[in-house]
Tab-separated table of C-alpha atoms and ligand atoms in Angstrom:
chain	number	residue	atom	x	y	z
A	10	MET	CA	-3.165	-2.114	-14.161
A	11	LYS	CA	-1.027	0.765	-12.918
A	12	TYR	CA	2.518	-0.241	-11.981
A	13	LEU	CA	3.671	0.255	-8.408
A	14	ILE	CA	7.329	0.966	-7.691
A	15	ALA	CA	8.010	0.836	-3.943
A	16	GLY	CA	11.329	1.485	-2.221
A	17	ASN	CA	12.107	-0.586	0.856
A	18	TRP	CA	14.790	1.368	2.688
A	19	LYS	CA	15.149	-1.385	5.341
A	20	MET	CA	17.271	-0.328	8.368
A	21	ASN	CA	19.035	2.456	6.498
A	22	THR	CA	18.942	6.255	6.706
A	23	GLU	CA	19.183	8.256	9.917
A	24	ARG	CA	16.680	11.068	10.006
A	25	PRO	CA	18.623	13.762	8.089
A	26	ARG	CA	19.488	11.317	5.315
A	27	ALA	CA	15.912	10.014	5.200
A	28	VAL	CA	14.597	13.531	4.685
A	29	GLN	CA	17.246	14.251	2.071
A	30	LEU	CA	16.617	10.997	0.181
A	31	ALA	CA	12.856	11.605	0.244
A	32	SER	CA	13.415	15.111	-1.187
A	33	GLU	CA	15.654	13.713	-3.904
A	34	VAL	CA	13.037	11.092	-4.780
A	35	VAL	CA	10.281	13.709	-4.885
A	36	ASP	CA	12.338	15.927	-7.190
A	37	ALA	CA	13.441	13.095	-9.451
A	38	CYS	CA	9.963	11.546	-9.744
A	39	ARG	CA	8.022	14.772	-10.273
A	40	THR	CA	7.706	14.171	-13.996
A	41	VAL	CA	7.019	10.423	-13.815
A	42	GLU	CA	3.367	9.905	-14.676
A	43	GLY	CA	1.053	6.927	-14.769
A	44	VAL	CA	2.957	4.958	-12.117
A	45	ASP	CA	2.294	4.655	-8.385
A	46	ILE	CA	5.452	5.306	-6.390
A	47	ALA	CA	6.076	4.716	-2.683
A	48	VAL	CA	8.929	4.915	-0.200
A	49	CYS	CA	9.087	2.805	2.958
A	50	PRO	CA	11.552	4.326	5.445
A	51	PRO	CA	12.338	3.010	8.932
A	52	SER	CA	9.417	3.630	11.301
A	53	VAL	CA	11.071	6.462	13.258
A	54	ASN	CA	11.482	8.342	9.993
A	55	LEU	CA	7.935	7.905	8.696
A	56	ASP	CA	6.780	11.200	10.147
A	57	PRO	CA	9.553	13.454	8.749
A	58	VAL	CA	9.438	11.656	5.399
A	59	PHE	CA	5.684	12.170	5.228
A	60	SER	CA	6.255	15.914	5.613
A	61	VAL	CA	8.406	15.734	2.478
A	62	VAL	CA	6.216	13.500	0.296
A	63	HIS	CA	2.823	14.828	1.397
A	64	GLY	CA	0.974	16.378	-1.538
A	65	THR	CA	3.363	14.872	-4.119
A	66	ASN	CA	2.990	11.763	-6.286
A	67	ILE	CA	4.972	9.712	-3.720
A	68	LYS	CA	3.097	7.667	-1.136
A	69	LEU	CA	4.402	6.474	2.229
A	70	GLY	CA	4.722	2.886	3.430
A	71	ALA	CA	5.935	1.172	6.602
A	72	GLN	CA	8.075	-1.962	6.777
A	73	ASN	CA	6.177	-3.881	9.443
A	74	MET	CA	3.199	-3.595	11.782
A	75	SER	CA	1.623	-5.273	14.796
A	76	PRO	CA	-1.478	-7.414	14.324
A	77	GLU	CA	-2.822	-5.960	17.613
A	78	ASP	CA	-4.855	-2.774	18.065
A	79	SER	CA	-2.996	-1.339	21.086
A	80	GLY	CA	-1.787	-2.242	24.556
A	81	ALA	CA	1.125	-3.951	26.280
A	82	PHE	CA	3.220	-4.963	23.253
A	83	THR	CA	6.570	-3.326	23.916
A	84	GLY	CA	8.366	-2.213	20.789
A	85	GLU	CA	5.422	-2.741	18.473
A	86	ILE	CA	3.681	-0.242	16.191
A	87	SER	CA	-0.027	-0.381	15.430
A	88	ALA	CA	-1.989	0.159	12.232
A	89	SER	CA	-3.630	3.289	13.645
A	90	MET	CA	-0.187	4.729	14.443
A	91	LEU	CA	0.924	4.138	10.873
A	92	LEU	CA	-2.228	5.768	9.526
A	93	ALA	CA	-1.715	8.744	11.820
A	94	VAL	CA	1.711	9.456	10.307
A	95	GLY	CA	0.395	9.241	6.764
A	96	CYS	CA	1.120	5.667	5.689
A	97	HIS	CA	-0.762	4.233	2.743
A	98	TYR	CA	1.134	0.929	2.411
A	99	VAL	CA	2.710	-1.517	4.844
A	100	ILE	CA	5.190	-4.238	3.861
A	101	LEU	CA	4.267	-7.476	5.627
A	102	GLY	CA	6.042	-10.819	5.863
A	103	HIS	CA	9.280	-9.656	4.274
A	104	SER	CA	11.734	-12.553	4.109
A	105	GLU	CA	14.059	-10.730	6.518
A	106	ARG	CA	11.221	-10.620	9.072
A	107	ARG	CA	10.588	-14.318	8.507
A	108	GLN	CA	14.265	-15.280	8.594
A	109	TYR	CA	15.628	-13.124	11.436
A	110	PHE	CA	12.536	-12.524	13.555
A	111	GLY	CA	10.776	-15.841	13.160
A	112	GLU	CA	7.595	-14.519	11.549
A	113	SER	CA	5.321	-17.364	10.559
A	114	ASP	CA	2.602	-17.462	7.912
A	115	ASP	CA	0.111	-17.195	10.785
A	116	ASP	CA	1.781	-14.023	12.051
A	117	VAL	CA	1.711	-12.568	8.562
A	118	ASN	CA	-1.966	-13.502	8.222
A	119	GLY	CA	-2.853	-11.621	11.423
A	120	LYS	CA	-1.025	-8.555	10.162
A	121	VAL	CA	-2.618	-8.689	6.716
A	122	ARG	CA	-6.093	-8.876	8.233
A	123	GLN	CA	-5.300	-6.034	10.632
A	124	ALA	CA	-3.966	-3.846	7.802
A	125	LEU	CA	-7.021	-4.443	5.620
A	126	ALA	CA	-9.380	-3.792	8.536
A	127	ASN	CA	-7.652	-0.437	9.004
A	128	ARG	CA	-7.579	0.437	5.309
A	129	LEU	CA	-3.821	0.222	5.059
A	130	VAL	CA	-2.642	-1.469	1.879
A	131	PRO	CA	-0.581	-4.581	2.653
A	132	ILE	CA	2.392	-5.447	0.478
A	133	VAL	CA	2.513	-9.156	1.276
A	134	CYS	CA	5.929	-10.691	0.608
A	135	VAL	CA	6.463	-14.299	-0.427
A	136	GLY	CA	9.444	-16.115	-1.901
A	137	GLU	CA	11.552	-19.240	-1.707
A	138	ASN	CA	15.191	-19.510	-0.659
A	139	LEU	CA	17.953	-21.022	-2.784
A	140	GLU	CA	17.756	-24.459	-1.212
A	141	GLN	CA	14.040	-24.621	-1.887
A	142	ARG	CA	14.475	-23.471	-5.479
A	143	ASP	CA	17.240	-25.999	-6.095
A	144	ALA	CA	15.072	-28.727	-4.578
A	145	GLY	CA	12.290	-27.857	-7.024
A	146	SER	CA	9.915	-26.761	-4.275
A	147	ALA	CA	9.711	-23.022	-5.022
A	148	THR	CA	6.102	-23.183	-6.212
A	149	ARG	CA	4.999	-25.194	-3.199
A	150	VAL	CA	6.750	-22.816	-0.775
A	151	VAL	CA	5.180	-19.736	-2.357
A	152	THR	CA	1.771	-21.437	-2.451
A	153	ASN	CA	1.951	-22.234	1.255
A	154	GLN	CA	3.097	-18.729	2.144
A	155	LEU	CA	0.357	-17.064	0.127
A	156	GLU	CA	-2.401	-19.391	1.321
A	157	GLY	CA	-1.188	-18.818	4.878
A	158	ALA	CA	-0.965	-15.042	4.550
A	159	LEU	CA	-4.429	-14.762	2.986
A	160	LYS	CA	-6.257	-17.304	5.164
A	161	ASP	CA	-9.806	-16.063	5.810
A	162	VAL	CA	-9.097	-12.873	3.888
A	163	ARG	CA	-12.005	-11.694	1.760
A	164	ILE	CA	-11.767	-8.529	-0.272
A	165	SER	CA	-14.137	-6.888	-2.679
A	166	SER	CA	-13.157	-5.758	-6.151
A	167	GLY	CA	-11.311	-2.480	-6.007
A	168	THR	CA	-9.782	-3.145	-2.576
A	169	GLU	CA	-6.083	-2.393	-2.868
A	170	LEU	CA	-3.867	-5.353	-2.047
A	171	VAL	CA	-0.311	-5.950	-3.219
A	172	VAL	CA	1.744	-9.157	-3.287
A	173	ALA	CA	5.512	-9.068	-3.738
A	174	TYR	CA	7.334	-12.119	-5.066
A	175	GLU	CA	10.838	-11.870	-3.691
A	176	PRO	CA	13.009	-14.929	-4.237
A	177	VAL	CA	15.273	-14.848	-1.170
A	178	TRP	CA	18.288	-15.858	-3.254
A	179	ALA	CA	17.900	-12.685	-5.285
A	180	ILE	CA	17.537	-10.221	-2.393
A	181	GLY	CA	20.587	-8.020	-1.933
A	182	THR	CA	22.740	-10.558	-3.757
A	183	GLY	CA	22.940	-8.938	-7.167
A	184	ARG	CA	21.394	-12.121	-8.579
A	185	THR	CA	18.034	-11.559	-10.203
A	186	ALA	CA	15.366	-13.993	-11.256
A	187	SER	CA	15.294	-14.160	-15.044
A	188	PRO	CA	12.249	-12.545	-16.634
A	189	ASP	CA	10.931	-16.064	-17.369
A	190	GLN	CA	11.450	-17.258	-13.804
A	191	ALA	CA	9.674	-14.163	-12.512
A	192	GLN	CA	6.801	-14.463	-14.988
A	193	ASP	CA	6.303	-18.181	-14.221
A	194	MET	CA	5.958	-17.527	-10.508
A	195	HIS	CA	3.853	-14.395	-10.986
A	196	ALA	CA	1.438	-16.302	-13.235
A	197	HIS	CA	1.197	-18.993	-10.581
A	198	ILE	CA	0.539	-16.347	-7.903
A	199	ARG	CA	-2.132	-14.771	-10.107
A	200	SER	CA	-4.007	-18.056	-10.506
A	201	LEU	CA	-3.680	-18.793	-6.805
A	202	LEU	CA	-5.060	-15.344	-5.985
A	203	LYS	CA	-8.036	-16.040	-8.267
A	204	ALA	CA	-8.730	-19.268	-6.400
A	205	LEU	CA	-8.420	-17.518	-3.031
A	206	LEU	CA	-10.065	-14.164	-3.723
A	207	GLY	CA	-12.215	-14.631	-6.820
A	208	ASP	CA	-12.644	-11.694	-9.190
A	209	ALA	CA	-11.040	-9.293	-6.708
A	210	ALA	CA	-7.730	-10.961	-7.608
A	211	ASN	CA	-7.758	-9.145	-10.932
A	212	ASP	CA	-6.994	-5.881	-9.133
A	213	VAL	CA	-4.129	-7.257	-7.002
A	214	ARG	CA	-0.735	-6.007	-8.093
A	215	ILE	CA	2.098	-8.528	-8.027
A	216	LEU	CA	5.498	-6.875	-7.610
A	217	TYR	CA	8.851	-8.478	-8.283
A	218	GLY	CA	11.586	-7.894	-5.687
A	219	GLY	CA	15.192	-9.053	-5.601
A	220	SER	CA	18.035	-6.938	-6.993
A	221	MET	CA	15.783	-5.008	-9.352
A	222	LYS	CA	17.833	-2.152	-10.775
A	223	PRO	CA	17.829	0.177	-13.786
A	224	ALA	CA	19.707	-2.399	-15.887
A	225	ASN	CA	17.125	-5.175	-15.469
A	226	ALA	CA	13.896	-3.332	-14.613
A	227	ALA	CA	12.547	-2.942	-18.150
A	228	GLU	CA	12.680	-6.643	-19.030
A	229	LEU	CA	11.187	-7.712	-15.710
A	230	LEU	CA	8.411	-5.110	-15.911
A	231	ALA	CA	7.631	-6.206	-19.479
A	232	GLN	CA	6.351	-9.563	-18.182
A	233	PRO	CA	2.550	-9.712	-18.306
A	234	ASP	CA	2.070	-10.593	-14.637
A	235	VAL	CA	4.759	-8.300	-13.213
A	236	ASN	CA	2.907	-5.210	-12.016
A	237	GLY	CA	5.779	-3.344	-10.414
A	238	GLY	CA	8.794	-3.711	-8.181
A	239	LEU	CA	9.764	-3.745	-4.536
A	240	ILE	CA	13.214	-2.222	-4.547
A	241	GLY	CA	15.759	-2.538	-1.744
A	242	GLY	CA	19.349	-1.494	-2.480
A	243	ALA	CA	18.557	0.603	-5.551
A	244	SER	CA	15.911	2.589	-3.644
A	245	LEU	CA	18.637	4.169	-1.512
A	246	LYS	CA	19.920	6.043	-4.556
A	247	ALA	CA	17.322	8.473	-5.884
A	248	ASP	CA	18.765	8.428	-9.407
A	249	GLN	CA	18.541	4.614	-9.633
A	250	PHE	CA	15.089	4.518	-8.072
A	251	VAL	CA	13.733	7.068	-10.534
A	252	GLU	CA	15.236	5.151	-13.453
A	253	ILE	CA	13.200	2.133	-12.372
A	254	ALA	CA	10.064	4.271	-12.013
A	255	LYS	CA	10.697	5.622	-15.513
A	256	ALA	CA	11.100	2.088	-16.861
A	257	ALA	CA	7.665	1.341	-15.400
A	258	ALA	CA	6.215	4.478	-17.011
A	259	THR	CA	7.630	3.375	-20.356
A	260	ALA	CA	6.334	-0.179	-19.968
A	261	ALA	CA	2.835	1.062	-19.053
B	311	PGA	P1	17.055	-5.738	-3.020
B	311	PGA	O1	15.928	-5.918	-1.880
B	311	PGA	O2	16.441	-4.891	-4.101
B	311	PGA	O3	18.183	-5.039	-2.302
B	311	PGA	O4	17.419	-7.093	-3.493
B	311	PGA	C1	14.586	-6.140	-2.214
B	311	PGA	C2	13.778	-6.325	-0.955
B	311	PGA	O5	14.231	-7.032	-0.047
B	311	PGA	O6	12.661	-5.779	-0.830
């Protein structure tokens, strides 16, 4: 399975910096082969960033999306709008959306179904917080989140779908899950996906997210069920991001 390295820029980069960072990423990643690479800028910068990455080996992703088609939903952005500015991926159910904006598994489910119906590729985020890990309930939390996000979702083999395991305690903290911790949860997610989606689960990429950086990327990507990374902080520096993409190319 081809690795996917996706940069989640979060609420960073005003337009000039977004364009500059995208250009740096394009230049740095030009020679990286055999890996899918994506950048996910803030929504107002999707359009200018698309102009930069269009026709290169970098794909565009959004960070959130409405489950509705159109209409009176002030502040929301629809799947068709994302498609129209060149998005291929959309991150859904990121822990920051769950934590700060109250997104529930049901909300995430509506968005996942809307993305798939519009042929956008969802990057569905799941992950436990520190309290839940310490209480020994990480597997249960991730199971509930994934079952909730994929409720009534049916996909055929070859349909692109991505899951990102992002332990909340490792996001932006500098703490990373150990390769074993990541592999254990990824293997669990893989078997859960098989139960939920059947054979189509074999094509689903499971990314690790949470302080992935050049220093730890290779050992995380070497795990059999780690199929790429969702990168926050390190995606804001083109040189670090490309090092991670190169680690994926080497691991492939
Ligand atoms: P981080 O963020 O790499 O800064 O930990 C990952 C994410 O939240 O997607």
